[in-house]
Short mmCIF file of C-alpha atoms in Angstrom, two decimals:
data_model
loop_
_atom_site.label_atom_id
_atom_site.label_comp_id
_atom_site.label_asym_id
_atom_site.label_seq_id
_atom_site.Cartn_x
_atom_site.Cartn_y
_atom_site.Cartn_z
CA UNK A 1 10.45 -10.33 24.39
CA UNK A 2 6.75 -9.70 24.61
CA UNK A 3 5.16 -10.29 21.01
CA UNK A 4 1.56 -9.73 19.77
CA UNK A 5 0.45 -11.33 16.77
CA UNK A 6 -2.46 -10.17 14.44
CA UNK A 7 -3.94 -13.18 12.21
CA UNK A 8 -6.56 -12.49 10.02
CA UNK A 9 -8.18 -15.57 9.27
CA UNK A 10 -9.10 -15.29 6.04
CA UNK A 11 -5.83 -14.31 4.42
CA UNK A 12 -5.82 -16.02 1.23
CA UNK A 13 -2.31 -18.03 1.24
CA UNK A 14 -2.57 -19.39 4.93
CA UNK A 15 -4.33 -22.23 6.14
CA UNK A 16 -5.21 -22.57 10.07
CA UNK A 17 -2.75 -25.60 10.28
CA UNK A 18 -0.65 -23.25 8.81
CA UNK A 19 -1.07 -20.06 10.93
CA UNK A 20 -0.63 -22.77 14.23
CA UNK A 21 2.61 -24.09 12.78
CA UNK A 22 3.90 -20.50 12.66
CA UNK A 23 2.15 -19.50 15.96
CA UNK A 24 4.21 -22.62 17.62
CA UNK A 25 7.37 -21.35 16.00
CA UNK A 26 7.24 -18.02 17.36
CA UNK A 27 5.97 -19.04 20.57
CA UNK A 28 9.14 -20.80 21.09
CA UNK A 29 11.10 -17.28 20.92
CA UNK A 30 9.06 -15.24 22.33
CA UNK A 31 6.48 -14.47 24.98
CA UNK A 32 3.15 -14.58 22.63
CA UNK A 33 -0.28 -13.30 22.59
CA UNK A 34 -2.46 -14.15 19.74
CA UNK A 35 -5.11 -12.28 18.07
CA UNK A 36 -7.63 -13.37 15.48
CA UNK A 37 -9.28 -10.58 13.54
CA UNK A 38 -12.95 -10.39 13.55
CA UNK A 39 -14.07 -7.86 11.89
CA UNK A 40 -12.46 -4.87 9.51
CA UNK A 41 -10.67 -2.72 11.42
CA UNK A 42 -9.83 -4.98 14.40
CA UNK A 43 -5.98 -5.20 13.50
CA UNK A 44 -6.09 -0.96 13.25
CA UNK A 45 -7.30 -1.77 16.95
CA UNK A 46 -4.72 -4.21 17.94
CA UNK A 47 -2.04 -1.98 16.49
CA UNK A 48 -3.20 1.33 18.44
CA UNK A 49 -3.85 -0.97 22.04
CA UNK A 50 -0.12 -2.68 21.35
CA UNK A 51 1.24 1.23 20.75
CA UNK A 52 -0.32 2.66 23.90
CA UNK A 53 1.05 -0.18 25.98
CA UNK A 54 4.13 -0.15 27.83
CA UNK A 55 4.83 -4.06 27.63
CA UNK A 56 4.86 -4.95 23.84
CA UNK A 57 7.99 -5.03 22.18
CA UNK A 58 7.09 -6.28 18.72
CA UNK A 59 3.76 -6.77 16.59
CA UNK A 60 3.71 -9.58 14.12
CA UNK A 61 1.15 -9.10 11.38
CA UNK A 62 0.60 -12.31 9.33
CA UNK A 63 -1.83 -11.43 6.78
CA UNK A 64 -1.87 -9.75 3.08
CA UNK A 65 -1.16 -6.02 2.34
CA UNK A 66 -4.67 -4.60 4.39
CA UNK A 67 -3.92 -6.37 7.59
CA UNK A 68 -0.11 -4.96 7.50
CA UNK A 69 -1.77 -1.28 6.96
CA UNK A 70 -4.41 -1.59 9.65
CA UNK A 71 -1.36 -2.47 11.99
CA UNK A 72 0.44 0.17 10.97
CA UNK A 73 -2.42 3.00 10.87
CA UNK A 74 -3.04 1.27 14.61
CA UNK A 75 0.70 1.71 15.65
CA UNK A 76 0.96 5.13 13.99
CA UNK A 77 -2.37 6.69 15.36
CA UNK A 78 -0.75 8.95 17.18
CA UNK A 79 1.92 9.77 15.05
CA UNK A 80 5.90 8.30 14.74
CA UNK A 81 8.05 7.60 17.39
CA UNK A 82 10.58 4.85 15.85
CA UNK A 83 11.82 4.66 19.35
CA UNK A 84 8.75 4.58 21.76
CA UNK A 85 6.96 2.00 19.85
CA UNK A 86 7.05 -1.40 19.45
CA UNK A 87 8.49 -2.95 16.02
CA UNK A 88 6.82 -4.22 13.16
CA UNK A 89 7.20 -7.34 11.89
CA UNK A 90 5.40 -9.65 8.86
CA UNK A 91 4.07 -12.97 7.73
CA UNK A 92 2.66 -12.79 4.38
CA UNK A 93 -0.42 -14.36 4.01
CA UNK A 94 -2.32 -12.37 1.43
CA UNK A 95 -2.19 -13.06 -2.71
CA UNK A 96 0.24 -10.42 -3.61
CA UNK A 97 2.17 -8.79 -0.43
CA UNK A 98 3.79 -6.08 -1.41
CA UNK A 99 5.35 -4.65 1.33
CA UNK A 100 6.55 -7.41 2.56
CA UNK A 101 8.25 -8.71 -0.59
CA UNK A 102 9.72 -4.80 -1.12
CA UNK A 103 11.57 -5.37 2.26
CA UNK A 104 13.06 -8.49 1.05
CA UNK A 105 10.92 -11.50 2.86
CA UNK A 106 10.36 -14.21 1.28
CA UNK A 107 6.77 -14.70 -0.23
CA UNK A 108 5.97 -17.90 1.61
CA UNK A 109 4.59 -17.79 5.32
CA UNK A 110 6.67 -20.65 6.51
CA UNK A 111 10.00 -19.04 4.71
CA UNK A 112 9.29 -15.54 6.28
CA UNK A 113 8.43 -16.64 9.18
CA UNK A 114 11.58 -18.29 9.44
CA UNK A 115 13.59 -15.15 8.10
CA UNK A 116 12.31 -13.23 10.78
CA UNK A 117 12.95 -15.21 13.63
CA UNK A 118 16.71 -14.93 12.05
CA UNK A 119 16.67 -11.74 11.69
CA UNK A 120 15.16 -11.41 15.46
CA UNK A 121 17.97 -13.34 16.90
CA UNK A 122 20.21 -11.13 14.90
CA UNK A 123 18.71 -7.97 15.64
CA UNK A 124 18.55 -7.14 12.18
CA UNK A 125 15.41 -3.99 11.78
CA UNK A 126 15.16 -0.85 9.73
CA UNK A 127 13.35 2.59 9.97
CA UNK A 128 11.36 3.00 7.41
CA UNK A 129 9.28 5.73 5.84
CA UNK A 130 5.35 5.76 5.39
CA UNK A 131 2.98 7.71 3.33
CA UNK A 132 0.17 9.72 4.88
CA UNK A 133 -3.08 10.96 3.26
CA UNK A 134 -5.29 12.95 4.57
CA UNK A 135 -8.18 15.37 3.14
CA UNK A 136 -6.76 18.71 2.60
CA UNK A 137 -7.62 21.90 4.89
CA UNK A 138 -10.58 24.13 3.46
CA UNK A 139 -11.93 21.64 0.90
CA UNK A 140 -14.51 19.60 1.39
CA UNK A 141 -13.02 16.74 1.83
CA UNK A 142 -11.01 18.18 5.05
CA UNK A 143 -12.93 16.79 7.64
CA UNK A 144 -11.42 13.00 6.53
CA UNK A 145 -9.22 11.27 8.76
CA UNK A 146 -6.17 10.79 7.90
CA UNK A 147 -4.38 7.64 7.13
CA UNK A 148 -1.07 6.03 6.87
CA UNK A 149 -0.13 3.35 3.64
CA UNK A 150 3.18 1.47 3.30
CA UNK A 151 3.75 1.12 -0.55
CA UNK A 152 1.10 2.51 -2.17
CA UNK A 153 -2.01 5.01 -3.33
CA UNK A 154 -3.82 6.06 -5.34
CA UNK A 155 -6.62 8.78 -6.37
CA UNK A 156 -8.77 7.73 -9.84
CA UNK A 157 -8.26 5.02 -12.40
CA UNK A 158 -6.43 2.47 -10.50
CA UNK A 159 -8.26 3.15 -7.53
CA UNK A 160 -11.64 2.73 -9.79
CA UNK A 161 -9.65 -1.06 -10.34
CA UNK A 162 -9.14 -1.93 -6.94
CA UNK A 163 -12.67 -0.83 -6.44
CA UNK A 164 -14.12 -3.17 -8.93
CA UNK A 165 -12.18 -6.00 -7.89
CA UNK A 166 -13.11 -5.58 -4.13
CA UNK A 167 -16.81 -5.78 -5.57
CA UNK A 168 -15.71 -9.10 -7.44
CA UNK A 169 -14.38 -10.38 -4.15
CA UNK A 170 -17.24 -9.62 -2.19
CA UNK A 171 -19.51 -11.46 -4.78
CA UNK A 172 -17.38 -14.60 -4.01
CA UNK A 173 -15.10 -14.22 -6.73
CA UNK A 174 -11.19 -15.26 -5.75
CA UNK A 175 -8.34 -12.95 -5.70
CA UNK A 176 -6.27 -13.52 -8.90
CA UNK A 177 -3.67 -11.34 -10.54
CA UNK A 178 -6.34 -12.75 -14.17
CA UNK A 179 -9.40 -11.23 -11.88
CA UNK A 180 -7.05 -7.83 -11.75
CA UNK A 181 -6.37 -7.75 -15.32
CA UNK A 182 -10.13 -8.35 -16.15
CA UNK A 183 -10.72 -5.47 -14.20
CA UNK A 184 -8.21 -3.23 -15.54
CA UNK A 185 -9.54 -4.04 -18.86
CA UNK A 186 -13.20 -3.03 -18.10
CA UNK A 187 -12.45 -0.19 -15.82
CA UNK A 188 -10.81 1.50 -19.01
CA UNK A 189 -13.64 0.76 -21.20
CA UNK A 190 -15.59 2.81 -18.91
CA UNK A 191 -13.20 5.25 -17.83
CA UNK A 192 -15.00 8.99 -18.49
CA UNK A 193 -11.98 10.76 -18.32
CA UNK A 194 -8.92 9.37 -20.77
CA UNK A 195 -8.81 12.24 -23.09
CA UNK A 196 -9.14 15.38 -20.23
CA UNK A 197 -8.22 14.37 -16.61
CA UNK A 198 -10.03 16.05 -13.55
CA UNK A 199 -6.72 15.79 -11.55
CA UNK A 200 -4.42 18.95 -10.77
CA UNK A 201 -1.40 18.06 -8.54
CA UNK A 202 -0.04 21.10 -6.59
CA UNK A 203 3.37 21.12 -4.87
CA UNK A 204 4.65 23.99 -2.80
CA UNK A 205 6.92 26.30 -4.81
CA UNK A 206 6.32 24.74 -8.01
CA UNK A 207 3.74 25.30 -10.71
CA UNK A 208 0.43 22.89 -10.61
CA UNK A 209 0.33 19.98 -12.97
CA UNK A 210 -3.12 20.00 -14.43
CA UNK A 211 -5.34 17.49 -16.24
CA UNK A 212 -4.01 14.67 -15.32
CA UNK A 213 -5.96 11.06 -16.22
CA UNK A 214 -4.00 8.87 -13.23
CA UNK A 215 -2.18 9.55 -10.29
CA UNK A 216 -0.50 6.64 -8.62
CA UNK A 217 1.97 7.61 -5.31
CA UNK A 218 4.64 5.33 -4.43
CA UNK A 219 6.15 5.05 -0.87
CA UNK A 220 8.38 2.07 -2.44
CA UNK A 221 9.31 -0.04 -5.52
CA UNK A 222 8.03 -2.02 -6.94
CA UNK A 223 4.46 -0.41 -7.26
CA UNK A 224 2.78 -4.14 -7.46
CA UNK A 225 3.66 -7.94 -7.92
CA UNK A 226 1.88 -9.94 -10.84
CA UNK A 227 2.43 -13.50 -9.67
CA UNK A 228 6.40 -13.04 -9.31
CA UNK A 229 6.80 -10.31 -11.83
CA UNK A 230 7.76 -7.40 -9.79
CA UNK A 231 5.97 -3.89 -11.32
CA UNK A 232 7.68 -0.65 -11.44
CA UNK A 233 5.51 2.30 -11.46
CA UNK A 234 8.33 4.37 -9.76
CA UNK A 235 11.60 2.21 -10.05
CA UNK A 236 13.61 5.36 -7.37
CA UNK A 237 11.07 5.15 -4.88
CA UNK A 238 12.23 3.92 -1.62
CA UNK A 239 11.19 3.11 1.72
CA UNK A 240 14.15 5.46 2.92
CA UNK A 241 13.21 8.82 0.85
CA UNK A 242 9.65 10.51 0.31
CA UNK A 243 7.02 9.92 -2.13
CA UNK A 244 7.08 9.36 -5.92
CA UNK A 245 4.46 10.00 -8.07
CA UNK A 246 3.66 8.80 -11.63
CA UNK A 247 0.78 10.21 -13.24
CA UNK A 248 -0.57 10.16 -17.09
CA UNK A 249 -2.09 13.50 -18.65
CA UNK A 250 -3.84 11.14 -21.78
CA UNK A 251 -5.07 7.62 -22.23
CA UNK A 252 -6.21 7.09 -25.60
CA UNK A 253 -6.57 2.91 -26.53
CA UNK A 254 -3.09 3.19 -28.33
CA UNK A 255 -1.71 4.93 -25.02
CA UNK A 256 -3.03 2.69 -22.32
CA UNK A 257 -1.34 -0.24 -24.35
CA UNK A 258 1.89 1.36 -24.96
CA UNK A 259 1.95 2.03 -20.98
CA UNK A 260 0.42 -1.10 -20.17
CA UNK A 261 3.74 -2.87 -22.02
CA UNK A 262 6.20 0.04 -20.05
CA UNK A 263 4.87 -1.17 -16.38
CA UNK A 264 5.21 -5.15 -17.92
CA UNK A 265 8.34 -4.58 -18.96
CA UNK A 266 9.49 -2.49 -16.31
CA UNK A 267 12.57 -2.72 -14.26
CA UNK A 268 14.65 -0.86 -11.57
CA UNK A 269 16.37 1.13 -13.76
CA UNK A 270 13.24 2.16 -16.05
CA UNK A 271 9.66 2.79 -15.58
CA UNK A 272 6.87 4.39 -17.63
CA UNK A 273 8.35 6.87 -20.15
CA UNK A 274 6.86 9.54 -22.79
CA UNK A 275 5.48 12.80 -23.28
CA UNK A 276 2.30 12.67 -21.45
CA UNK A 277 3.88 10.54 -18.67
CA UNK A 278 4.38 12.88 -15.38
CA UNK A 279 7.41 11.29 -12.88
CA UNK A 280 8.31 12.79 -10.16
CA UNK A 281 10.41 11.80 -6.95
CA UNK A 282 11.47 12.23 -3.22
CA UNK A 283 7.95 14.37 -2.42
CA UNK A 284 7.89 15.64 0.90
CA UNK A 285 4.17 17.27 0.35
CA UNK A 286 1.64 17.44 -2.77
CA UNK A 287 -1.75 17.72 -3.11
CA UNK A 288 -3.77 16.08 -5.74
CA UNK A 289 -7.36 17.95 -6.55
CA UNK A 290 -9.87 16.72 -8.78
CA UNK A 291 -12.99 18.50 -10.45
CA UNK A 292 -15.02 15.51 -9.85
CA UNK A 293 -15.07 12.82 -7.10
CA UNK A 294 -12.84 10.42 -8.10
CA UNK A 295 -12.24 6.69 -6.38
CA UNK A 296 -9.03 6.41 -3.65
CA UNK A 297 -7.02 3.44 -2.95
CA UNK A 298 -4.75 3.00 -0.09
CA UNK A 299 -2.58 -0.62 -0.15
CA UNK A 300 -4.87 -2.05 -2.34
CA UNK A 301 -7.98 -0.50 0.08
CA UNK A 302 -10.77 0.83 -1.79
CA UNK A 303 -11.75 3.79 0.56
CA UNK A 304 -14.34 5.75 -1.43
CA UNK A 305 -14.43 9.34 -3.39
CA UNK A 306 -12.42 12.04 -2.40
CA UNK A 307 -12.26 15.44 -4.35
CA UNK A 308 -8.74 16.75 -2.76
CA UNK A 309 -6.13 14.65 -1.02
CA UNK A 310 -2.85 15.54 0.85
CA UNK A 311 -0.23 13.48 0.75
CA UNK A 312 2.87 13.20 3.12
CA UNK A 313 5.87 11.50 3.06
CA UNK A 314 7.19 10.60 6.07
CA UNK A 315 10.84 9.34 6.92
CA UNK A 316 11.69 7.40 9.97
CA UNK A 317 7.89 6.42 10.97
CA UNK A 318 8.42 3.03 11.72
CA UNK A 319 10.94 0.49 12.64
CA UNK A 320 10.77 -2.94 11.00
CA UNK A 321 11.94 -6.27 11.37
CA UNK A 322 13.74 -7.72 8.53
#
């Protein structure tokens, strides 16, 4: 088997005598190649060269959540083919890894890395879904590429989050679940639109769902991870059905902390619940339009304002190793 793996070296959890451990233990299954990242987008680059080859049989990302997306937005660029391209697999190396703790890997390096070879010798993989966003046709956001995630997005307040946190981060600041909360706490303080969201969500054949506060879109459960709590946004959401959506139409002080305590206390079988919460499930296609530019997250990627999104869920995009 012919294997490429994608390191980014500055994944939080993973020290170089770490990522050469690993290296050494997957060299001794498989026929390697070994790629540092050096500079953002360079795993979406390795991804899309490994996908238009006709010699690499599996990618290996070992990073957090953004180097696993840049893979896959590489290996999906020119759309799915579970078949025709090589298979994904994942190291965590990042401070919360989402997707690879929703598949079931452990959240240690050494431990998944050792679960995978396993499952490798094994031949244990799945095909699983993906989200896709992309700015929607006669808007002005329509001209915007589109892009793939793997467990989650979102357009306005906890985009705004992720946004102040990458701004924390680039100020030298660590990534910490506290760092999050901080951020959570002043992005609501400032938060312009709690009492009359500027989001309408618009699904084919159904009525449009208007003045919403948050949208957050869910490709799996759980939503997020804080430390080894596992967060529920959309406890039904699943790599092997379409999107979910949970969205809030208020968020008064009293509000935010009575769904603030829902998504702590959250569990498979129950997630944020009450009259101005909005759940939906197994979306094939919505749109989410805002009357002013609001932030967008992708995987915990802060990737500017957008006005109108459209959102995909697609089944069978990619097959994984797990």
């Amino acid at each position: 088997m012919r294997a490429l793996l994608v390191a980014n070296p500055a994944a939080t959890t993973t020290s170089a005598r770490t990522r050469d451990v690993l290296i050494h233990a997957l060299a001794s299954e498989m026929k390697l190649e070994t790629v540092t990242t050096e500079y953002r987008g360079h795993a979406r680059d390795l991804g899309r060269q490994a996908a238009d080859s006709e010699d690499i049989d599996l990618v290996v990302a070992l990073g957090g959540d953004g180097t696993v997306n840049e893979v896959v937005n590489g290996l999906l660029h020119a759309g799915p083919n579970p078949e025709g391209l090589p298979r994904l697999a994942v190291v965590p190396g990042g401070s919360t890894n989402v997707f690879a703790r929703a598949l079931g890997l452990p959240n240690d390096a050494v431990e998944a890395t050792g679960a995978l070879l396993n499952a490798l010798s094994e031949g244990s993989e799945r095909t699983v879904g993906m989200g896709l966003a992309a700015g929607t046709p006669g808007t002005e956001d329509e001209a915007v590429p589109e892009r793939w995630f793997t467990f989650c997005a979102g357009l306005g307040f906890d985009a705004g989050v992720v946004g102040r946190v990458e701004q924390q981060r680039e100020q030298g600041k660590k990534s910490t679940h506290a760092l999050y909360l901080r951020q959570v706490a002043r992005q609501f303080l400032q938060e312009p639109n709690k009492r009359h969201g500027s989001i309408t969500l618009e699904r084919p054949g159904q009525e449009p769902v208007t003045d919403l506060v948050l949208s957050i879109i869910c490709n799996t459960s759980p939503w997020t991870y804080l430390g080894n709590r596992p967060v529920y946004a959309a406890p039904k959401a699943s790599f092997d059905t379409g999107l979910d959506v949970l969205a809030l139409s208020r968020m008064s002080t009293v509000l935010a902390a009575r769904y603030a305590t829902q998504l702590l206390t959250s569990s498979p079988e129950r997630g944020p619940q009450g009259k101005h919460v909005v759940a939906l499930h197994d979306l094939d296609q919505f749109t989410l339009h805002s009357k002013v530019p609001l932030p967008l997250q992708m995987d915990g990627d802060h990737l500017g304002l957008r006005t109108s999104v459209t959102f995909t869920g697609v089944r069978r995009a990619l097959r994984v190793i797990v």
